Coordinates of C-alpha atoms in Angstrom, one line a residue:
M1 CA 19.9 0.8 17.9
S2 CA 17.8 0.4 20.8
A3 CA 15.5 -2.8 19.8
S4 CA 16.1 -6.0 21.5
S5 CA 14.9 -9.6 21.2
P6 CA 13.8 -11.2 24.3
D7 CA 17.2 -12.3 24.9
S8 CA 18.6 -8.7 24.6
R9 CA 20.5 -9.6 21.3
P10 CA 20.0 -6.7 18.7
P11 CA 18.0 -7.8 15.6
S12 CA 19.8 -8.8 12.3
I13 CA 19.8 -6.4 9.4
G14 CA 16.9 -7.7 6.9
R15 CA 18.3 -7.7 3.1
R16 CA 15.6 -9.5 0.8
T17 CA 17.8 -9.9 -2.1
L18 CA 20.6 -11.6 0.1
L19 CA 18.2 -14.1 1.6
S20 CA 15.7 -14.8 -1.4
A21 CA 15.9 -17.4 -3.8
A22 CA 17.2 -15.7 -6.0
A23 CA -6.3 9.5 -24.1
V24 CA -10.0 8.4 -22.6
A25 CA -11.0 5.2 -24.2
T26 CA -14.8 4.9 -25.0
P27 CA -16.4 1.8 -23.9
A28 CA -19.2 2.2 -26.4
V29 CA -20.5 4.4 -29.3
L30 CA -24.3 5.4 -28.6
G31 CA -26.7 4.9 -31.4
V32 CA -27.5 7.7 -33.6
A33 CA -31.2 8.6 -34.4
T34 CA -32.3 8.3 -38.0
P35 CA -35.3 9.7 -39.9
A36 CA -38.5 7.8 -39.1
A37 CA -38.9 6.8 -43.0
A38 CA -35.2 5.6 -43.3
A39 CA -34.2 2.1 -42.9
P40 CA -30.9 1.9 -40.5
S41 CA -27.9 1.1 -42.6
P42 CA -25.5 -1.6 -41.2
A43 CA -23.2 1.1 -39.9
A44 CA -26.0 2.4 -37.8
S45 CA -27.1 -0.7 -36.4
A46 CA -23.5 -1.5 -35.3
R47 CA -23.6 1.7 -33.3
K48 CA -26.5 1.0 -31.2
K49 CA -25.9 1.2 -27.4
P50 CA -25.0 -2.2 -25.9
R51 CA -27.4 -3.9 -23.6
A52 CA -26.9 -2.4 -20.0
L53 CA -24.7 -4.2 -17.5
P54 CA -26.3 -5.7 -14.3
G55 CA -25.2 -4.5 -11.1
G56 CA -24.7 -6.9 -8.1
G57 CA -24.3 -10.8 -8.3
D58 CA -22.1 -13.5 -7.3
L59 CA -18.8 -12.7 -5.9
G60 CA -17.0 -15.5 -7.6
P61 CA -15.3 -18.8 -6.7
N62 CA -12.4 -17.1 -4.9
V63 CA -14.4 -15.0 -2.4
I64 CA -15.1 -17.9 0.4
V65 CA -17.8 -16.7 2.8
F66 CA -18.1 -18.4 6.4
D67 CA -20.7 -18.2 9.0
P68 CA -20.1 -19.6 12.6
S69 CA -22.3 -22.8 11.4
T70 CA -20.0 -23.6 8.3
P71 CA -18.6 -26.9 8.9
G72 CA -14.9 -27.5 8.0
I73 CA -13.8 -23.7 8.4
Q74 CA -10.3 -24.6 9.5
A75 CA -9.7 -27.2 6.9
R76 CA -10.5 -24.7 4.2
L77 CA -8.5 -22.2 5.8
D78 CA -5.5 -24.8 5.8
Q79 CA -6.1 -25.5 2.4
V80 CA -6.0 -21.9 0.9
F81 CA -2.8 -21.7 3.1
R82 CA -1.0 -24.5 1.6
Q83 CA -1.5 -23.3 -1.7
Q84 CA -0.6 -19.6 -0.9
E85 CA 2.3 -19.9 1.7
S86 CA 5.1 -19.7 -0.7
A87 CA 3.2 -18.7 -3.9
Q88 CA 4.9 -15.2 -4.0
F89 CA 4.5 -14.7 -7.7
G90 CA 1.6 -17.2 -8.3
T91 CA -1.7 -16.5 -9.7
G92 CA -3.8 -17.5 -6.9
R93 CA -6.2 -14.7 -5.2
Y94 CA -8.2 -15.5 -2.4
A95 CA -10.7 -13.3 -0.1
L96 CA -11.9 -15.0 3.2
L97 CA -14.9 -13.4 4.6
F98 CA -16.6 -14.2 7.9
K99 CA -20.2 -13.3 8.4
P100 CA -20.9 -11.5 11.8
G101 CA -20.9 -13.9 14.8
T102 CA -18.5 -15.8 16.9
Y103 CA -16.0 -18.3 15.7
N104 CA -14.0 -20.7 18.0
G105 CA -10.6 -22.3 18.0
L106 CA -9.6 -21.1 14.5
N107 CA -6.1 -20.4 13.4
A108 CA -6.4 -18.5 9.9
Q109 CA -2.7 -18.5 8.5
L110 CA -2.4 -16.1 5.8
G111 CA -0.2 -16.7 2.5
F112 CA 0.3 -14.3 -0.6
Y113 CA -2.4 -12.9 -2.1
T114 CA -4.9 -13.8 0.7
S115 CA -7.4 -11.3 2.5
I116 CA -9.3 -12.2 5.5
A117 CA -12.0 -9.8 6.7
G118 CA -15.1 -9.6 8.9
L119 CA -18.6 -8.5 7.2
G120 CA -19.9 -6.5 10.1
L121 CA -20.3 -2.8 10.4
S122 CA -17.8 -2.8 13.4
P123 CA -14.7 -5.4 13.9
D124 CA -16.5 -6.2 17.2
D125 CA -19.6 -7.7 15.1
T126 CA -17.1 -10.5 14.0
T127 CA -15.2 -12.3 16.8
I128 CA -12.5 -15.0 16.2
N129 CA -11.5 -16.7 19.4
G130 CA -8.2 -17.6 18.0
D131 CA -5.7 -16.2 15.4
V132 CA -4.8 -14.6 12.2
T133 CA -1.3 -15.6 11.8
V134 CA 1.5 -14.8 9.4
D135 CA 4.8 -16.0 10.1
A136 CA 7.6 -17.0 8.0
G137 CA 8.4 -20.7 8.2
W138 CA 8.3 -20.9 4.2
F139 CA 11.4 -18.6 4.0
N140 CA 13.5 -20.1 7.2
G141 CA 12.1 -17.5 9.5
N142 CA 12.9 -14.5 7.3
A143 CA 9.7 -12.3 7.2
T144 CA 11.1 -9.8 4.8
Q145 CA 9.2 -11.1 1.9
N146 CA 6.0 -11.5 3.2
F147 CA 4.0 -9.1 0.9
W148 CA 0.5 -8.8 -0.4
R149 CA -1.9 -10.0 2.3
S150 CA -4.2 -8.3 4.7
A151 CA -6.5 -8.5 7.7
E152 CA -9.6 -6.2 8.1
N153 CA -12.5 -5.5 10.3
L154 CA -12.3 -8.3 12.7
A155 CA -12.1 -8.9 16.4
L156 CA -9.6 -11.5 17.7
V157 CA -9.0 -13.3 21.2
P158 CA -5.5 -14.8 20.5
A159 CA -5.4 -18.5 21.8
N160 CA -1.9 -17.4 23.8
G161 CA -2.9 -13.7 24.4
T162 CA -0.9 -12.5 21.5
N163 CA -1.6 -12.5 17.7
R164 CA 1.5 -13.0 15.4
W165 CA 1.5 -10.4 12.3
A166 CA 4.9 -10.9 10.8
V167 CA 4.8 -9.0 7.6
A168 CA 6.8 -7.0 5.3
Q169 CA 5.5 -4.3 2.7
A170 CA 1.7 -4.6 1.2
A171 CA 0.3 -6.2 4.2
P172 CA -2.1 -3.8 5.9
F173 CA -3.7 -4.6 9.2
R174 CA -7.1 -2.1 9.3
R175 CA -9.9 -1.9 11.3
M176 CA -9.1 -4.5 13.8
H177 CA -9.5 -5.2 17.3
V178 CA -6.9 -7.4 19.1
R179 CA -8.2 -8.2 22.6
G180 CA -4.5 -8.9 23.9
G181 CA -1.0 -8.5 22.2
L182 CA 0.2 -8.2 18.6
N183 CA 3.7 -9.4 17.8
L184 CA 5.2 -8.1 14.6
S185 CA 7.9 -10.6 14.4
P186 CA 8.2 -14.0 13.0
T187 CA 8.8 -17.1 15.4
G188 CA 12.6 -17.1 16.3
Y189 CA 12.5 -13.1 16.0
G190 CA 14.4 -13.2 12.3
W191 CA 14.3 -10.2 10.2
A192 CA 11.5 -8.2 9.3
S193 CA 10.5 -5.4 7.3
G194 CA 7.1 -3.9 7.5
G195 CA 4.6 -2.3 7.9
Y196 CA 1.2 -0.5 8.3
I197 CA -2.0 -0.6 10.8
A198 CA -4.8 1.8 10.8
D199 CA -8.2 2.3 12.5
S200 CA -7.3 -0.7 14.9
R201 CA -7.4 -1.2 18.7
I202 CA -4.7 -3.5 20.4
D203 CA -5.7 -3.9 23.9
G204 CA -2.3 -5.1 25.0
Q205 CA 1.3 -4.4 24.0
V206 CA 2.6 -4.2 20.2
G207 CA 5.9 -5.8 20.1
P208 CA 7.7 -5.1 16.9
Y209 CA 10.9 -6.7 17.9
S210 CA 13.2 -7.2 14.8
Q211 CA 10.8 -5.0 12.4
Q212 CA 12.7 -2.4 10.9
Q213 CA 10.1 0.2 10.5
W214 CA 6.7 0.7 10.8
Y215 CA 3.6 3.4 10.5
T216 CA 0.4 3.2 12.5
R217 CA -2.4 5.5 12.0
D218 CA -5.5 6.8 13.9
S219 CA -5.6 3.7 16.1
A220 CA -5.3 3.1 19.9
I221 CA -2.7 0.6 21.7
G222 CA -2.1 -0.7 25.1
S223 CA 1.7 0.0 24.7
W224 CA 4.5 0.0 22.3
L225 CA 7.7 -2.4 23.2
N226 CA 10.4 -1.2 21.0
G227 CA 12.0 0.4 17.7
V228 CA 14.6 -0.5 15.3
W229 CA 15.0 2.2 12.9
N230 CA 11.7 4.2 12.1
M231 CA 8.6 3.9 14.2
V232 CA 6.1 6.5 12.9
F233 CA 2.7 7.1 14.8
S234 CA -0.1 9.7 13.8
G235 CA -3.4 10.0 15.8
V236 CA -2.6 7.0 17.8
E237 CA -3.8 6.7 21.5
G238 CA -1.1 5.0 23.8
A239 CA 1.7 5.9 21.3
P240 CA 4.9 6.4 22.8
A241 CA 6.1 9.8 23.3
Q242 CA 8.1 11.7 20.5
S243 CA 11.9 10.5 21.1
F244 CA 13.6 10.2 17.6
P245 CA 16.3 9.2 17.0
N246 CA 16.6 7.2 20.3
P247 CA 14.2 5.3 20.4
P248 CA 13.4 6.0 17.0
Y249 CA 9.6 7.3 17.5
T250 CA 8.0 10.0 15.6
T251 CA 4.8 10.6 17.2
L252 CA 2.3 13.1 15.9
G253 CA -1.1 13.8 18.0
T254 CA -3.3 13.5 15.2
T255 CA -3.5 12.8 11.4
P256 CA -4.3 16.0 9.4
I257 CA -6.7 14.4 6.9
S258 CA -7.8 10.9 6.9
R259 CA -10.7 8.9 5.3
E260 CA -10.8 5.1 5.9
K261 CA -10.8 2.5 3.2
P262 CA -14.2 1.4 1.9
F263 CA -15.0 -2.2 3.0
L264 CA -17.6 -4.8 2.0
Y265 CA -20.2 -5.8 4.8
L266 CA -23.7 -7.3 5.3
Q267 CA -26.8 -5.7 6.1
G268 CA -29.2 -8.5 6.7
N269 CA -28.5 -10.9 3.6
D270 CA -27.5 -8.0 1.4
Y271 CA -24.0 -6.9 0.5
R272 CA -23.4 -3.4 0.9
V273 CA -19.9 -1.3 0.6
F274 CA -19.6 1.0 3.3
L275 CA -17.6 4.8 2.8
P276 CA -16.2 6.0 6.0
E277 CA -16.4 10.0 5.9
K278 CA -13.3 12.2 6.0
R279 CA -11.7 13.2 9.2
T280 CA -9.5 16.2 10.2
N281 CA -7.2 16.2 12.7
A282 CA -7.9 12.6 13.5
R283 CA -7.1 10.5 16.6
G284 CA -8.1 7.0 17.6
V285 CA -10.5 4.6 15.9
T286 CA -13.9 5.4 13.8
W287 CA -15.8 2.5 15.2
G288 CA -16.7 1.4 18.9
N289 CA -19.4 3.9 19.6
G290 CA -22.1 3.2 17.6
T291 CA -22.9 3.1 13.9
P292 CA -19.6 4.2 12.0
R293 CA -19.9 7.7 10.4
G294 CA -20.3 7.7 6.8
T295 CA -22.5 6.4 3.8
S296 CA -23.0 3.2 2.2
L297 CA -24.0 1.7 -1.2
P298 CA -25.8 -1.3 -2.1
L299 CA -24.0 -4.2 -4.1
S300 CA -26.7 -3.5 -6.9
Q301 CA -24.6 -0.1 -7.6
F302 CA -21.3 -2.1 -8.4
Y303 CA -20.4 -4.0 -11.6
V304 CA -19.0 -7.1 -9.9
A305 CA -16.1 -7.9 -12.2
R306 CA -14.6 -11.4 -12.7
P307 CA -11.2 -12.2 -14.1
G308 CA -11.2 -12.3 -17.9
V309 CA -13.6 -9.3 -18.3
S310 CA -12.5 -6.7 -20.9
A311 CA -11.6 -3.0 -20.1
A312 CA -13.9 -2.0 -22.6
T313 CA -16.6 -3.8 -20.4
L314 CA -15.3 -2.3 -17.2
N315 CA -15.4 1.2 -18.9
Q316 CA -19.0 0.4 -20.2
A317 CA -20.1 -0.1 -16.5
L318 CA -18.5 2.8 -15.3
A319 CA -20.2 5.0 -18.1
E320 CA -23.7 3.3 -16.9
G321 CA -23.1 5.0 -13.5
L322 CA -21.7 1.8 -11.8
H323 CA -19.0 1.1 -9.1
L324 CA -16.3 -1.5 -9.7
L325 CA -16.0 -4.4 -7.5
L326 CA -12.8 -6.4 -8.7
T327 CA -13.2 -9.9 -7.5
P328 CA -9.9 -11.8 -6.8
G329 CA -8.0 -12.8 -10.0
I330 CA -5.9 -11.3 -12.7
Y331 CA -7.3 -8.8 -15.3
H332 CA -5.5 -8.2 -18.5
L333 CA -6.2 -4.6 -19.9
D334 CA -5.7 -3.6 -23.5
R335 CA -6.8 0.2 -22.6
P336 CA -7.0 2.0 -19.5
I337 CA -9.9 1.9 -17.1
Q338 CA -11.4 5.6 -16.9
V339 CA -12.7 6.8 -14.1
N340 CA -14.5 10.0 -15.0
R341 CA -17.4 10.3 -12.5
A342 CA -17.1 12.0 -9.2
N343 CA -17.6 9.6 -6.1
T344 CA -16.8 6.5 -8.0
V345 CA -15.5 3.6 -6.2
V346 CA -13.0 0.9 -7.5
L347 CA -12.7 -1.7 -4.8
G348 CA -10.5 -4.9 -5.1
L349 CA -11.0 -7.9 -3.2
G350 CA -8.3 -10.6 -2.6
Y351 CA -5.4 -8.7 -4.4
A352 CA -7.4 -8.4 -7.5
T353 CA -4.4 -7.6 -10.1
L354 CA -4.5 -5.4 -13.0
I355 CA -1.9 -6.1 -15.9
P356 CA -1.8 -3.4 -18.8
D357 CA -0.8 -5.1 -21.7
G358 CA 0.7 -3.2 -24.6
G359 CA 2.2 -0.3 -23.1
V360 CA -1.0 1.2 -21.8
T361 CA -1.8 2.9 -18.6
A362 CA -4.0 0.5 -16.2
V363 CA -6.2 3.3 -14.3
Q364 CA -6.6 6.9 -15.1
V365 CA -8.7 9.1 -12.9
A366 CA -10.6 12.3 -14.0
D367 CA -10.1 15.6 -12.2
V368 CA -13.2 15.0 -10.2
D369 CA -14.2 14.9 -6.6
G370 CA -14.2 11.9 -4.2
V371 CA -12.9 9.0 -6.2
R372 CA -12.1 6.0 -4.0
L373 CA -9.5 3.6 -5.3
A374 CA -8.7 0.7 -3.0
G375 CA -7.4 -2.9 -2.6
F376 CA -5.7 -3.8 -5.8
L377 CA -2.6 -4.6 -7.2
V378 CA -1.2 -2.9 -10.6
D379 CA 1.6 -5.3 -12.0
A380 CA 3.4 -3.7 -15.1
G381 CA 3.3 -5.5 -18.6
P382 CA 6.3 -6.7 -20.6
V383 CA 5.9 -3.6 -23.0
N384 CA 6.9 -0.3 -21.3
S385 CA 4.1 1.7 -20.1
A386 CA 4.8 5.9 -19.7
T387 CA 2.4 5.4 -16.6
L388 CA 0.5 2.9 -14.9
L389 CA -2.0 4.8 -12.4
E390 CA -2.7 8.4 -13.0
I391 CA -4.7 10.4 -10.6
G392 CA -5.9 13.6 -12.6
P393 CA -4.9 14.5 -15.9
R394 CA -1.7 16.8 -16.2
G395 CA -2.6 20.7 -15.4
A396 CA -5.4 19.3 -13.3
S397 CA -6.1 22.0 -10.8
R398 CA -9.7 21.8 -9.0
D399 CA -10.0 22.2 -5.6
H400 CA -11.0 18.8 -4.0
S401 CA -10.5 19.8 -0.3
A402 CA -13.9 19.0 0.6
N403 CA -14.0 15.6 -0.8
P404 CA -10.6 14.3 -2.0
T405 CA -9.7 11.2 -4.0
T406 CA -8.2 8.5 -1.9
V407 CA -5.9 5.9 -2.9
Q408 CA -5.6 3.1 -0.5
D409 CA -3.7 -0.5 -0.4
V410 CA -3.2 0.2 -4.1
F411 CA -0.1 -1.4 -4.7
V412 CA 2.3 -1.3 -7.9
R413 CA 5.1 -3.8 -8.9
I414 CA 7.2 -3.7 -11.9
G415 CA 8.8 -7.2 -12.4
G416 CA 9.2 -10.1 -10.1
A417 CA 6.2 -11.8 -11.6
G418 CA 7.7 -11.5 -15.2
A419 CA 9.0 -9.1 -17.3
G420 CA 7.5 -5.8 -16.7
K421 CA 8.7 -2.0 -17.7
A422 CA 7.2 1.3 -16.7
T423 CA 8.7 4.8 -17.0
T424 CA 6.4 6.2 -14.2
S425 CA 4.5 4.0 -12.0
M426 CA 2.1 6.7 -10.1
V427 CA 1.6 10.1 -11.1
I428 CA -0.7 12.4 -8.8
N429 CA -1.8 15.3 -10.7
S430 CA -5.2 16.2 -8.8
R431 CA -5.1 18.4 -5.8
H432 CA -6.0 17.3 -2.3
T433 CA -5.4 13.7 -3.1
I434 CA -4.6 11.2 -0.2
V435 CA -2.3 8.4 -0.8
D436 CA -3.0 6.3 2.4
H437 CA -0.7 3.1 2.2
T438 CA 0.9 2.1 -0.8
W439 CA 3.9 0.0 -1.8
V440 CA 5.1 1.0 -5.0
W441 CA 7.9 -1.7 -6.0
R442 CA 10.4 -2.2 -8.7
A443 CA 11.2 -5.9 -8.3
D444 CA 14.6 -6.8 -6.9
H445 CA 13.8 -10.6 -6.8
G446 CA 11.9 -13.0 -8.9
E447 CA 11.5 -13.0 -12.8
G448 CA 12.3 -10.5 -15.1
V449 CA 14.6 -8.7 -12.9
G450 CA 17.8 -6.6 -13.9
W451 CA 18.8 -2.9 -14.1
E452 CA 17.5 -2.7 -17.7
T453 CA 15.1 -5.9 -17.8
N454 CA 12.5 -4.3 -15.4
R455 CA 13.5 -0.8 -16.2
A456 CA 11.4 1.9 -14.1
D457 CA 12.9 5.3 -13.7
Y458 CA 10.2 6.9 -11.4
G459 CA 8.1 5.6 -8.5
V460 CA 5.8 8.0 -7.5
V461 CA 5.7 11.6 -9.1
V462 CA 3.5 14.2 -7.5
N463 CA 2.5 17.2 -9.4
G464 CA -0.9 18.2 -7.9
D465 CA -0.8 20.7 -4.9
D466 CA -1.9 19.6 -1.4
V467 CA -1.7 16.1 -1.7
L468 CA -0.9 14.0 1.5
A469 CA 0.7 10.8 2.0
T470 CA 0.3 8.7 4.9
G471 CA 2.3 5.4 4.8
L472 CA 4.5 5.8 1.6
F473 CA 6.5 2.8 0.6
V474 CA 8.8 3.0 -2.6
E475 CA 11.5 1.1 -3.5
H476 CA 14.5 0.3 -6.0
F477 CA 13.7 2.7 -9.1
N478 CA 16.2 3.7 -11.4
K479 CA 16.3 7.5 -10.9
Y480 CA 13.8 9.2 -8.2
D481 CA 11.9 6.9 -6.2
V482 CA 9.4 9.9 -5.2
Q483 CA 9.6 13.2 -7.0
W484 CA 7.4 15.7 -5.5
N485 CA 6.5 19.0 -7.5
G486 CA 3.4 20.2 -6.0
Q487 CA 3.2 22.7 -3.6
R488 CA 2.1 22.1 0.1
G489 CA 2.6 18.5 0.1
R490 CA 2.8 16.5 3.2
T491 CA 4.1 13.0 3.9
I492 CA 4.0 11.0 7.1
F493 CA 6.1 8.1 7.1
F494 CA 8.4 7.0 4.1
Q495 CA 10.1 3.9 3.5
N496 CA 12.5 3.1 0.7
E497 CA 15.6 1.2 -0.6
K498 CA 17.5 2.3 -3.4
A499 CA 17.8 0.0 -6.5
Y500 CA 20.0 -2.8 -5.4
D501 CA 21.4 -3.8 -8.7
A502 CA 22.9 -0.7 -10.1
P503 CA 25.8 -2.1 -12.1
N504 CA 28.1 1.0 -11.4
Q505 CA 28.7 4.7 -10.1
A506 CA 28.0 5.8 -13.5
A507 CA 24.6 4.1 -14.0
I508 CA 23.2 6.2 -11.1
Q509 CA 25.2 9.5 -11.7
N510 CA 22.6 12.1 -11.7
G511 CA 24.5 15.1 -13.3
S512 CA 27.4 16.2 -10.9
I513 CA 25.2 14.4 -7.8
K514 CA 25.9 10.8 -7.1
G515 CA 23.0 9.2 -7.4
Y516 CA 19.3 10.1 -7.3
A517 CA 17.6 11.0 -4.1
A518 CA 15.2 8.6 -3.0
Y519 CA 12.8 11.4 -2.2
K520 CA 13.3 14.6 -4.3
V521 CA 11.4 17.9 -3.7
G522 CA 11.1 20.1 -6.9
D523 CA 13.2 22.9 -6.8
G524 CA 10.3 25.4 -7.7
V525 CA 8.4 24.1 -4.1
T526 CA 8.2 26.6 -1.5
T527 CA 6.1 24.7 1.1
H528 CA 6.5 20.9 1.8
E529 CA 6.8 18.7 5.1
G530 CA 7.6 15.6 6.0
W531 CA 7.9 13.2 9.3
G532 CA 9.7 9.9 9.8
L533 CA 11.4 9.4 6.5
G534 CA 14.0 6.7 5.7
S535 CA 16.2 5.6 2.9
Y536 CA 18.5 2.3 2.8
C537 CA 20.9 1.2 0.4
Y538 CA 22.1 -2.2 -0.6
Y539 CA 24.0 -2.1 -3.8
N540 CA 24.8 -5.7 -3.8
V541 CA 26.0 -5.8 -7.6
N542 CA 28.6 -3.1 -6.8
P543 CA 29.3 -2.5 -3.1
S544 CA 31.8 0.4 -3.9
I545 CA 28.9 2.6 -5.1
V546 CA 28.4 5.9 -3.2
Q547 CA 24.9 7.7 -3.0
H548 CA 25.4 11.2 -2.2
H549 CA 22.0 11.5 -0.3
G550 CA 18.9 10.0 0.5
F551 CA 16.6 13.5 0.2
A552 CA 17.0 16.4 -1.7
A553 CA 14.9 19.7 -1.4
P554 CA 15.2 23.4 -1.9
V555 CA 16.5 25.2 1.2
R556 CA 13.9 27.2 2.3
S557 CA 12.0 27.7 5.7
G558 CA 8.7 26.6 3.9
V559 CA 10.4 23.1 3.0
R560 CA 10.8 21.1 6.4
F561 CA 11.5 18.0 7.3
H562 CA 11.4 15.8 10.5
N563 CA 13.2 12.7 11.8
L564 CA 15.1 11.6 8.5
L565 CA 17.4 8.4 8.2
V566 CA 19.9 6.8 5.7
V567 CA 21.1 3.3 6.6
S568 CA 23.7 1.4 4.7
L569 CA 22.7 -2.5 4.9
G570 CA 25.9 -4.2 5.6
G571 CA 28.2 -1.7 4.1
Q572 CA 26.6 -2.4 0.5
G573 CA 27.3 1.0 -0.7
Q574 CA 27.3 4.1 1.3
Y575 CA 25.8 7.4 1.7
E576 CA 27.7 10.6 2.0
C577 CA 24.9 12.6 3.6
V578 CA 21.2 12.5 4.7
I579 CA 19.4 15.3 3.2
N580 CA 21.3 17.7 0.6
D581 CA 24.6 18.3 1.9
T582 CA 23.6 17.8 5.8
G583 CA 23.9 14.7 8.0
S584 CA 27.2 12.4 8.5
P585 CA 28.0 9.8 6.3
T586 CA 27.3 6.3 6.9
S587 CA 30.4 4.2 7.0
G588 CA 31.5 0.3 7.3
T589 CA 29.3 -2.7 7.9
S590 CA 27.8 -1.7 11.0
T591 CA 24.2 -1.0 9.5
V592 CA 24.0 2.0 12.1
P593 CA 21.4 4.8 10.8
S594 CA 22.8 8.4 10.1
T595 CA 19.9 10.9 11.3
V596 CA 18.9 14.4 11.1
V597 CA 16.3 15.4 13.5
S598 CA 15.1 18.5 11.9
Y599 CA 15.8 20.3 8.6
P600 CA 16.7 22.8 7.6

């Protein structure tokens, strides 16, 4: 292990469980014309088209907007942080938005379900002379549960020269300009398990220290200090050279295809949503040389949803041609949100959370061009859902290469906040879909957690061809965490932990194979490629469990992997191989990765 904290001691293992306290829905039936002489029947009157829904409107009480003249900014930031600091499975949801300008002497500490963002077209339009901080004081210096928070579209001038962003999964750092350094570990250099940076410029050094893994995409950095297990870069100016496994750097000069996440901004006094354009062979940030490339939509073209609104109303808005802006809060759904129109935007603020009730699917997207899903959490309900998120119907086959659907910072959770079940969390059927940063998590701690209590067999299933995943975090599923059946799929960075809570070897047996692979490429696939993929096991209920391999794929020249690793966390279970029957077994309690640099 090549990383070290400043006193040269190797960072410890991060183990969350050990350390934790524990069919198309129609929105309305259109009216049917009747002969002029006939009086409408009561049934006909009931079928009249509902009143059109308005676009735009107020963003609600949990979107807190500041400008440089706002009094008491620090006090308000502190108030939200006190409420959210340790509310891992609470109901609070907040978006903190800063109008363009300069803000002095602030330290915005971010707790759970809190997003902070600037409202300019460029990060440099909104400068905080101060910090946006994530630390782990609430959890005794352990940052491995610092989930569900984000920072976007701001310039920071850190008070001491370095900003601290000690996060775990589901905590994106997007479109940020740090005029200094960035420290990814908590105070005291305790355990950390993250993370994701995109479209950002860090002028100084990025110091991961104890961070186990990290993915940085289409950014610019001054330098990168160290690596623990798996550090992946694509399209990053200043990235360290390819050197896996020692140091564990996987470096691609460009990202094959990317399209940045939509974001809210102000044009004068009017809110708009900017839609960045697609880039191929991308490198570096999208901003900094004038107006960013893309298009924008006025807020009047969005239905601004508030918690408590029904799925029928959301679907009515979509059917009327509006996009959806989900303001912070929790939305219960008795039917799927149906996205049937090309180029529809569904954008969440402040970790807006969708809970499907009665076993329904939360969101279903038709086989159309250019849908953008971004910035929300899907939380499984207590009645098992066959799926939670579907991109394209089964058998989808249209070519979307010119205008793909993107799924960005869309997170899925089964259990933790309460009982939840789903057979398959995310199904990607549409071709050319880009999944750009997701964390799909069967909970290993919290409420409603147990091998059968929050049963969830499959995390992400990819059936569509030509799908690209950039930043894929999928953990703890009862069977395959990722099952990839489509042709020409590509994944850049994968982080996985197998389910901690398997009761015995028989519970995970996959026919004659010991355990389900974390990442399984279908037997019929002829072309597939992955870079920088890691799987960890921590079978703490039964440490004698053996997992044959982390990765499984057909042995074909067109199915290729670069820089794979498996790790046994403290000897709680072991791997026999890395991929198929290749790679050295893990052993003992040393928590040293077993690696394969190239396969086959």
